[in-house]
CSV table of C-alpha atoms in Angstrom, one decimal:
chain,number,residue,atom,x,y,z
A,1,MET,CA,118.5,119.5,112.3
A,2,ASN,CA,115.1,120.6,113.5
A,3,TRP,CA,111.8,120.6,112.3
A,4,THR,CA,110.3,124.0,111.8
A,5,PHE,CA,106.8,124.6,111.7
A,6,THR,CA,104.4,127.5,110.6
A,7,ASP,CA,101.0,128.6,110.1
A,8,ASP,CA,102.2,130.5,107.2
A,9,VAL,CA,101.9,128.7,103.7
A,10,ASP,CA,103.6,131.9,102.2
A,11,ALA,CA,106.7,131.2,104.4
A,12,PHE,CA,106.7,127.5,104.2
A,13,LEU,CA,106.9,128.0,100.1
A,14,ASP,CA,109.6,130.2,100.7
A,15,ALA,CA,111.6,127.8,102.8
A,16,ALA,CA,110.4,124.2,101.3
A,17,GLY,CA,109.3,125.4,97.6
A,18,PRO,CA,111.9,124.7,96.0
A,19,SER,CA,112.6,120.7,97.0
A,20,LEU,CA,108.6,120.0,96.9
A,21,ALA,CA,109.3,121.3,93.0
A,22,ALA,CA,112.4,119.4,92.6
A,23,ARG,CA,110.5,116.1,93.2
A,24,PRO,CA,106.6,116.7,92.0
A,25,ALA,CA,105.7,113.4,92.0
A,26,GLU,CA,106.5,112.4,95.6
A,27,ASN,CA,105.2,116.0,96.9
A,28,THR,CA,102.1,115.7,95.0
A,29,LEU,CA,100.1,116.0,97.8
A,30,ILE,CA,101.7,118.7,99.9
A,31,LEU,CA,101.8,121.0,96.7
A,32,THR,CA,98.5,120.7,96.0
A,33,VAL,CA,97.4,121.6,99.5
A,34,THR,CA,99.6,124.0,99.6
A,35,GLU,CA,98.8,125.8,96.2
A,36,THR,CA,95.3,125.7,97.5
A,37,LEU,CA,96.0,127.8,101.0
A,38,ARG,CA,97.9,129.9,98.7
A,39,ARG,CA,95.0,130.8,97.2
A,40,ARG,CA,91.7,130.2,99.6
A,41,GLY,CA,93.6,130.9,102.7
A,42,PRO,CA,93.9,129.4,105.4
A,43,HIS,CA,90.6,128.2,106.2
A,44,ALA,CA,90.2,126.0,102.8
A,45,TYR,CA,89.6,122.8,104.4
A,46,GLY,CA,88.7,124.2,107.9
A,47,ASP,CA,88.1,126.2,110.4
A,48,GLY,CA,91.3,125.0,112.8
A,49,ALA,CA,94.2,126.4,111.3
A,50,PRO,CA,97.2,124.8,109.0
A,51,LEU,CA,100.5,123.6,109.8
A,52,LEU,CA,103.1,123.0,108.1
A,53,GLY,CA,106.7,122.2,108.5
A,54,TRP,CA,110.3,121.7,107.1
A,55,TRP,CA,112.9,120.0,108.8
A,56,ARG,CA,117.2,121.0,107.1
A,57,GLY,CA,119.8,118.2,106.7
A,58,ALA,CA,123.2,118.8,107.9
A,59,ASP,CA,123.5,120.3,104.8
A,60,GLY,CA,121.1,123.0,105.2
A,61,GLU,CA,118.8,121.5,102.1
A,62,VAL,CA,115.5,120.9,102.9
A,63,ALA,CA,114.7,117.3,103.5
A,64,GLY,CA,111.3,116.3,104.7
A,65,THR,CA,107.7,118.7,104.9
A,66,LEU,CA,104.4,118.2,106.5
A,67,VAL,CA,100.7,119.6,106.5
A,68,ARG,CA,98.0,119.1,108.6
A,69,THR,CA,94.5,120.9,107.9
A,70,PRO,CA,92.5,120.4,110.3
A,71,PRO,CA,90.1,118.1,110.8
A,72,PHE,CA,92.4,115.6,108.1
A,73,PRO,CA,95.7,113.9,109.1
A,74,PRO,CA,99.2,115.2,108.8
A,75,VAL,CA,100.5,114.4,105.3
A,76,LEU,CA,104.1,114.0,104.8
A,77,GLY,CA,106.1,114.8,101.7
A,78,SER,CA,109.6,113.2,101.0
A,79,VAL,CA,111.3,113.0,104.3
A,80,ALA,CA,114.7,111.9,104.9
A,81,PRO,CA,115.1,108.9,107.9
A,82,GLU,CA,117.3,111.3,109.7
A,83,ALA,CA,114.2,113.8,109.8
A,84,ILE,CA,111.5,111.1,111.4
A,85,GLY,CA,112.9,110.4,115.0
A,86,PRO,CA,113.2,114.4,115.0
A,87,LEU,CA,109.7,114.8,113.8
A,88,ALA,CA,107.7,111.9,116.1
A,89,ALA,CA,110.2,114.2,119.4
A,90,ALA,CA,108.6,117.7,118.2
A,91,LEU,CA,105.1,116.5,117.2
A,92,PRO,CA,102.9,114.4,118.9
A,93,LEU,CA,100.7,112.4,115.8
A,94,THR,CA,98.3,109.9,116.4
A,95,ARG,CA,97.5,109.8,112.8
A,96,ILE,CA,99.3,110.2,109.4
A,97,ASN,CA,99.5,109.9,105.6
A,98,ALA,CA,103.0,109.2,104.4
A,99,ASP,CA,104.7,107.2,102.1
A,100,ARG,CA,104.7,103.2,103.6
A,101,ALA,CA,108.3,103.2,104.5
A,102,THR,CA,107.9,106.7,106.9
A,103,ALA,CA,104.3,105.8,107.9
A,104,GLU,CA,105.4,102.3,109.2
A,105,VAL,CA,108.3,103.3,111.4
A,106,LEU,CA,106.3,106.6,112.2
A,107,ALA,CA,103.9,103.6,113.6
A,108,ALA,CA,106.0,101.7,115.2
A,109,THR,CA,106.8,104.1,118.0
A,110,TRP,CA,102.8,103.9,119.0
A,111,PRO,CA,101.9,101.9,121.1
A,112,GLY,CA,99.3,99.9,118.8
A,113,HIS,CA,98.2,101.3,115.3
A,114,ARG,CA,96.2,100.1,112.1
A,115,VAL,CA,96.4,100.4,108.7
A,116,ASP,CA,93.1,102.6,107.3
A,117,GLN,CA,94.1,102.9,103.8
A,118,GLU,CA,96.6,102.0,101.6
A,119,GLN,CA,96.8,103.9,98.5
A,120,ARG,CA,99.5,103.6,95.2
A,121,LEU,CA,100.5,106.5,93.5
A,122,TYR,CA,100.6,106.1,89.7
A,123,ARG,CA,102.7,108.3,86.6
A,124,LEU,CA,101.4,108.0,83.1
A,125,ALA,CA,103.9,106.5,80.5
A,126,THR,CA,102.9,105.9,77.5
A,127,LEU,CA,98.9,106.5,77.2
A,128,THR,CA,97.4,103.6,75.8
A,129,PRO,CA,93.4,104.6,75.1
A,130,PRO,CA,91.1,101.5,75.3
A,131,SER,CA,90.7,99.5,72.0
A,132,PRO,CA,87.7,99.6,71.2
A,133,ALA,CA,86.4,102.3,72.6
A,134,PRO,CA,83.5,102.6,74.4
A,135,ALA,CA,80.0,103.9,72.8
A,136,GLY,CA,79.7,107.8,73.7
A,137,ARG,CA,82.3,110.7,73.7
A,138,PRO,CA,84.0,112.9,75.7
A,139,ARG,CA,82.9,116.4,76.6
A,140,ALA,CA,83.7,119.1,79.0
A,141,ALA,CA,81.7,119.8,82.0
A,142,VAL,CA,79.3,123.2,82.2
A,143,ALA,CA,77.7,125.0,85.1
A,144,ALA,CA,74.4,122.9,83.8
A,145,ASP,CA,75.6,119.6,84.7
A,146,ARG,CA,76.2,120.6,88.1
A,147,GLU,CA,73.6,119.2,90.0
A,148,LEU,CA,74.6,116.2,88.8
A,149,LEU,CA,78.3,116.3,89.1
A,150,VAL,CA,78.0,117.4,93.2
A,151,ARG,CA,75.6,114.6,93.0
A,152,TRP,CA,78.6,112.4,91.6
A,153,HIS,CA,81.1,113.6,93.4
A,154,LEU,CA,79.8,112.6,96.8
A,155,ALA,CA,79.2,109.6,96.0
A,156,PHE,CA,82.7,109.7,94.8
A,157,ALA,CA,84.0,110.6,98.4
A,158,ASP,CA,81.6,108.3,99.9
A,159,GLN,CA,83.0,105.2,97.8
A,160,VAL,CA,86.8,106.3,98.5
A,161,GLY,CA,86.0,107.0,102.4
A,162,GLN,CA,87.0,110.5,102.2
A,163,SER,CA,84.8,113.7,103.5
A,164,GLY,CA,82.0,115.2,100.9
A,165,SER,CA,82.5,119.0,101.9
A,166,GLN,CA,84.8,120.0,99.1
A,167,ALA,CA,82.3,119.0,96.6
A,168,GLU,CA,80.6,122.2,95.7
A,169,ARG,CA,83.9,124.0,95.6
A,170,GLN,CA,85.5,121.3,93.9
A,171,VAL,CA,83.0,121.1,91.0
A,172,ASP,CA,82.8,124.7,90.7
A,173,GLU,CA,86.5,125.1,90.2
A,174,ARG,CA,86.9,122.6,87.8
A,175,THR,CA,84.2,123.3,85.6
A,176,ALA,CA,84.6,126.9,85.6
A,177,SER,CA,88.6,126.1,84.5
A,178,GLY,CA,88.0,123.3,82.3
A,179,ARG,CA,89.4,120.3,84.7
A,180,LEU,CA,87.1,118.6,84.6
A,181,THR,CA,85.3,115.7,81.9
A,182,LEU,CA,82.1,113.8,81.4
A,183,TRP,CA,81.8,111.0,79.0
A,184,GLU,CA,78.5,110.4,77.5
A,185,ASP,CA,76.7,107.5,75.5
A,186,GLY,CA,73.6,108.7,73.8
A,187,GLY,CA,73.5,111.9,75.1
A,188,VAL,CA,73.4,110.7,78.7
A,189,PRO,CA,76.7,111.5,81.0
A,190,VAL,CA,77.8,108.3,82.4
A,191,SER,CA,81.1,108.6,83.6
A,192,MET,CA,83.7,111.3,85.1
A,193,ALA,CA,87.2,112.4,85.4
A,194,GLY,CA,88.9,115.4,87.1
A,195,VAL,CA,92.1,116.8,87.0
A,196,SER,CA,93.9,118.8,89.5
A,197,PRO,CA,96.2,122.7,89.2
A,198,GLN,CA,98.9,122.2,87.2
A,199,ILE,CA,101.8,122.6,90.1
A,200,ALA,CA,106.0,122.2,88.4
A,201,GLY,CA,105.1,120.7,85.9
A,202,THR,CA,102.4,118.3,87.2
A,203,VAL,CA,98.5,117.6,87.5
A,204,ARG,CA,97.1,114.8,89.6
A,205,VAL,CA,93.9,113.1,87.9
A,206,ALA,CA,90.9,113.1,90.6
A,207,ALA,CA,87.5,112.5,91.0
A,208,VAL,CA,87.2,109.4,88.5
A,209,TYR,CA,83.7,108.0,88.8
A,210,THR,CA,81.0,106.0,87.3
A,211,PRO,CA,78.0,105.4,89.1
A,212,PRO,CA,77.0,101.4,89.6
A,213,GLU,CA,74.5,101.6,86.5
A,214,HIS,CA,77.3,102.2,84.0
A,215,ARG,CA,80.1,100.2,85.2
A,216,GLY,CA,81.9,97.3,83.0
A,217,ARG,CA,81.9,99.1,79.8
A,218,GLY,CA,84.9,100.7,79.9
A,219,TYR,CA,83.7,104.4,80.3
A,220,ALA,CA,85.6,105.2,83.2
A,221,ALA,CA,89.2,104.2,81.4
A,222,ALA,CA,88.0,106.1,78.4
A,223,VAL,CA,87.0,109.2,80.0
A,224,THR,CA,90.4,108.8,82.0
A,225,ALA,CA,92.4,108.3,79.2
A,226,GLU,CA,90.5,111.9,77.3
A,227,ILE,CA,91.6,113.4,81.0
A,228,SER,CA,95.0,112.4,80.3
A,229,ARG,CA,95.9,112.8,77.2
A,230,ALA,CA,94.2,116.9,77.4
A,231,ALA,CA,97.0,117.1,80.1
A,232,ARG,CA,99.5,116.4,78.3
A,233,GLU,CA,99.0,118.8,75.9
A,234,ALA,CA,98.4,121.5,77.6
A,235,GLY,CA,101.7,121.1,78.9
A,236,ALA,CA,102.3,118.6,82.0
A,237,GLN,CA,105.1,117.2,81.8
A,238,GLU,CA,103.9,114.5,84.4
A,239,VAL,CA,100.4,113.0,84.8
A,240,LEU,CA,99.6,111.4,88.1
A,241,LEU,CA,97.1,109.7,89.9
A,242,PHE,CA,96.3,107.5,93.1
A,243,THR,CA,94.5,104.2,93.8
A,244,ASP,CA,93.2,102.1,96.7
A,245,LEU,CA,94.8,99.5,96.6
A,246,ALA,CA,92.0,97.6,97.5
A,247,ASN,CA,90.3,98.1,94.5
A,248,PRO,CA,92.0,95.5,92.2
A,249,THR,CA,89.6,97.2,89.0
A,250,SER,CA,90.5,100.6,89.2
A,251,ASN,CA,94.3,99.3,89.3
A,252,GLY,CA,93.9,97.3,86.6
A,253,VAL,CA,92.0,100.2,84.5
A,254,TYR,CA,95.0,102.1,85.1
A,255,GLN,CA,97.6,100.3,84.3
A,256,ARG,CA,95.8,99.1,81.0
A,257,ILE,CA,95.7,102.7,79.7
A,258,GLY,CA,99.9,103.5,80.8
A,259,TYR,CA,100.1,104.7,84.5
A,260,ARG,CA,102.9,102.4,86.1
A,261,PRO,CA,103.4,102.6,89.6
A,262,VAL,CA,105.8,105.0,91.8
A,263,ALA,CA,105.1,104.3,95.3
A,264,ASP,CA,102.7,103.9,97.9
A,265,ARG,CA,101.1,105.9,100.9
A,266,LEU,CA,100.0,104.4,103.9
A,267,LEU,CA,97.0,106.3,106.1
A,268,ILE,CA,97.6,105.4,109.8
A,269,SER,CA,96.3,106.1,112.7
A,270,ALA,CA,97.5,105.0,116.9
A,271,ALA,CA,94.9,103.0,118.6
A,272,GLU,CA,92.1,104.2,120.5
A,273,GLN,CA,93.7,104.3,124.1
């Protein structure tokens, strides 16, 4: 009942892939990160080598996963409670992104810690598009929108406290694969929403952004409902999204169009020594 670590994403997926796919909502971050590593190589997120780990219980089944892609903090997937102690013993941790219960248990072993962010994972139940709908209509983003989209992705990253280092890549990949939707009003783009590739029957809505001058008119709800509808129509069994719990407006918007809470995640850091 030990943790096993590797820098080989294929070896990790050979061992842990079935357990991740069995609970795709709870493991959505691990699934998308490892798919990116598989497609784009070990330095997809930065110069540092990735670290991927899994834990097997007494029955031999994988019951815990971790992926670290420097400079980003380690991300935990579903982890059995009995795997948390061995993880802390095997891998020195000073920052973690994990479900609330796991993060709090790990942080309790640190001399001091701070909660940097609280997120809530939602899954789409019955889609309820806004009614009345705001003015305008949706359309797929195209290459000619690139400059605007990169600017909006950078603004979105800044708004949620994330790095914008992947903005250009995200725009190019999402546009080329039809996974980025704009809402236009009077022929002017006023809001956007993207979606991740479908993995294990799930997609995750991402980069929902409306510039400040266009907010308060229902555009974000409309474009999110549209991209969610399209994802389901394309065969996604689960449509997911994360929100920052510090933003009650966005949490309310998504619940009104049919998203329901699944679990909370915390980004926790040890106090600087």
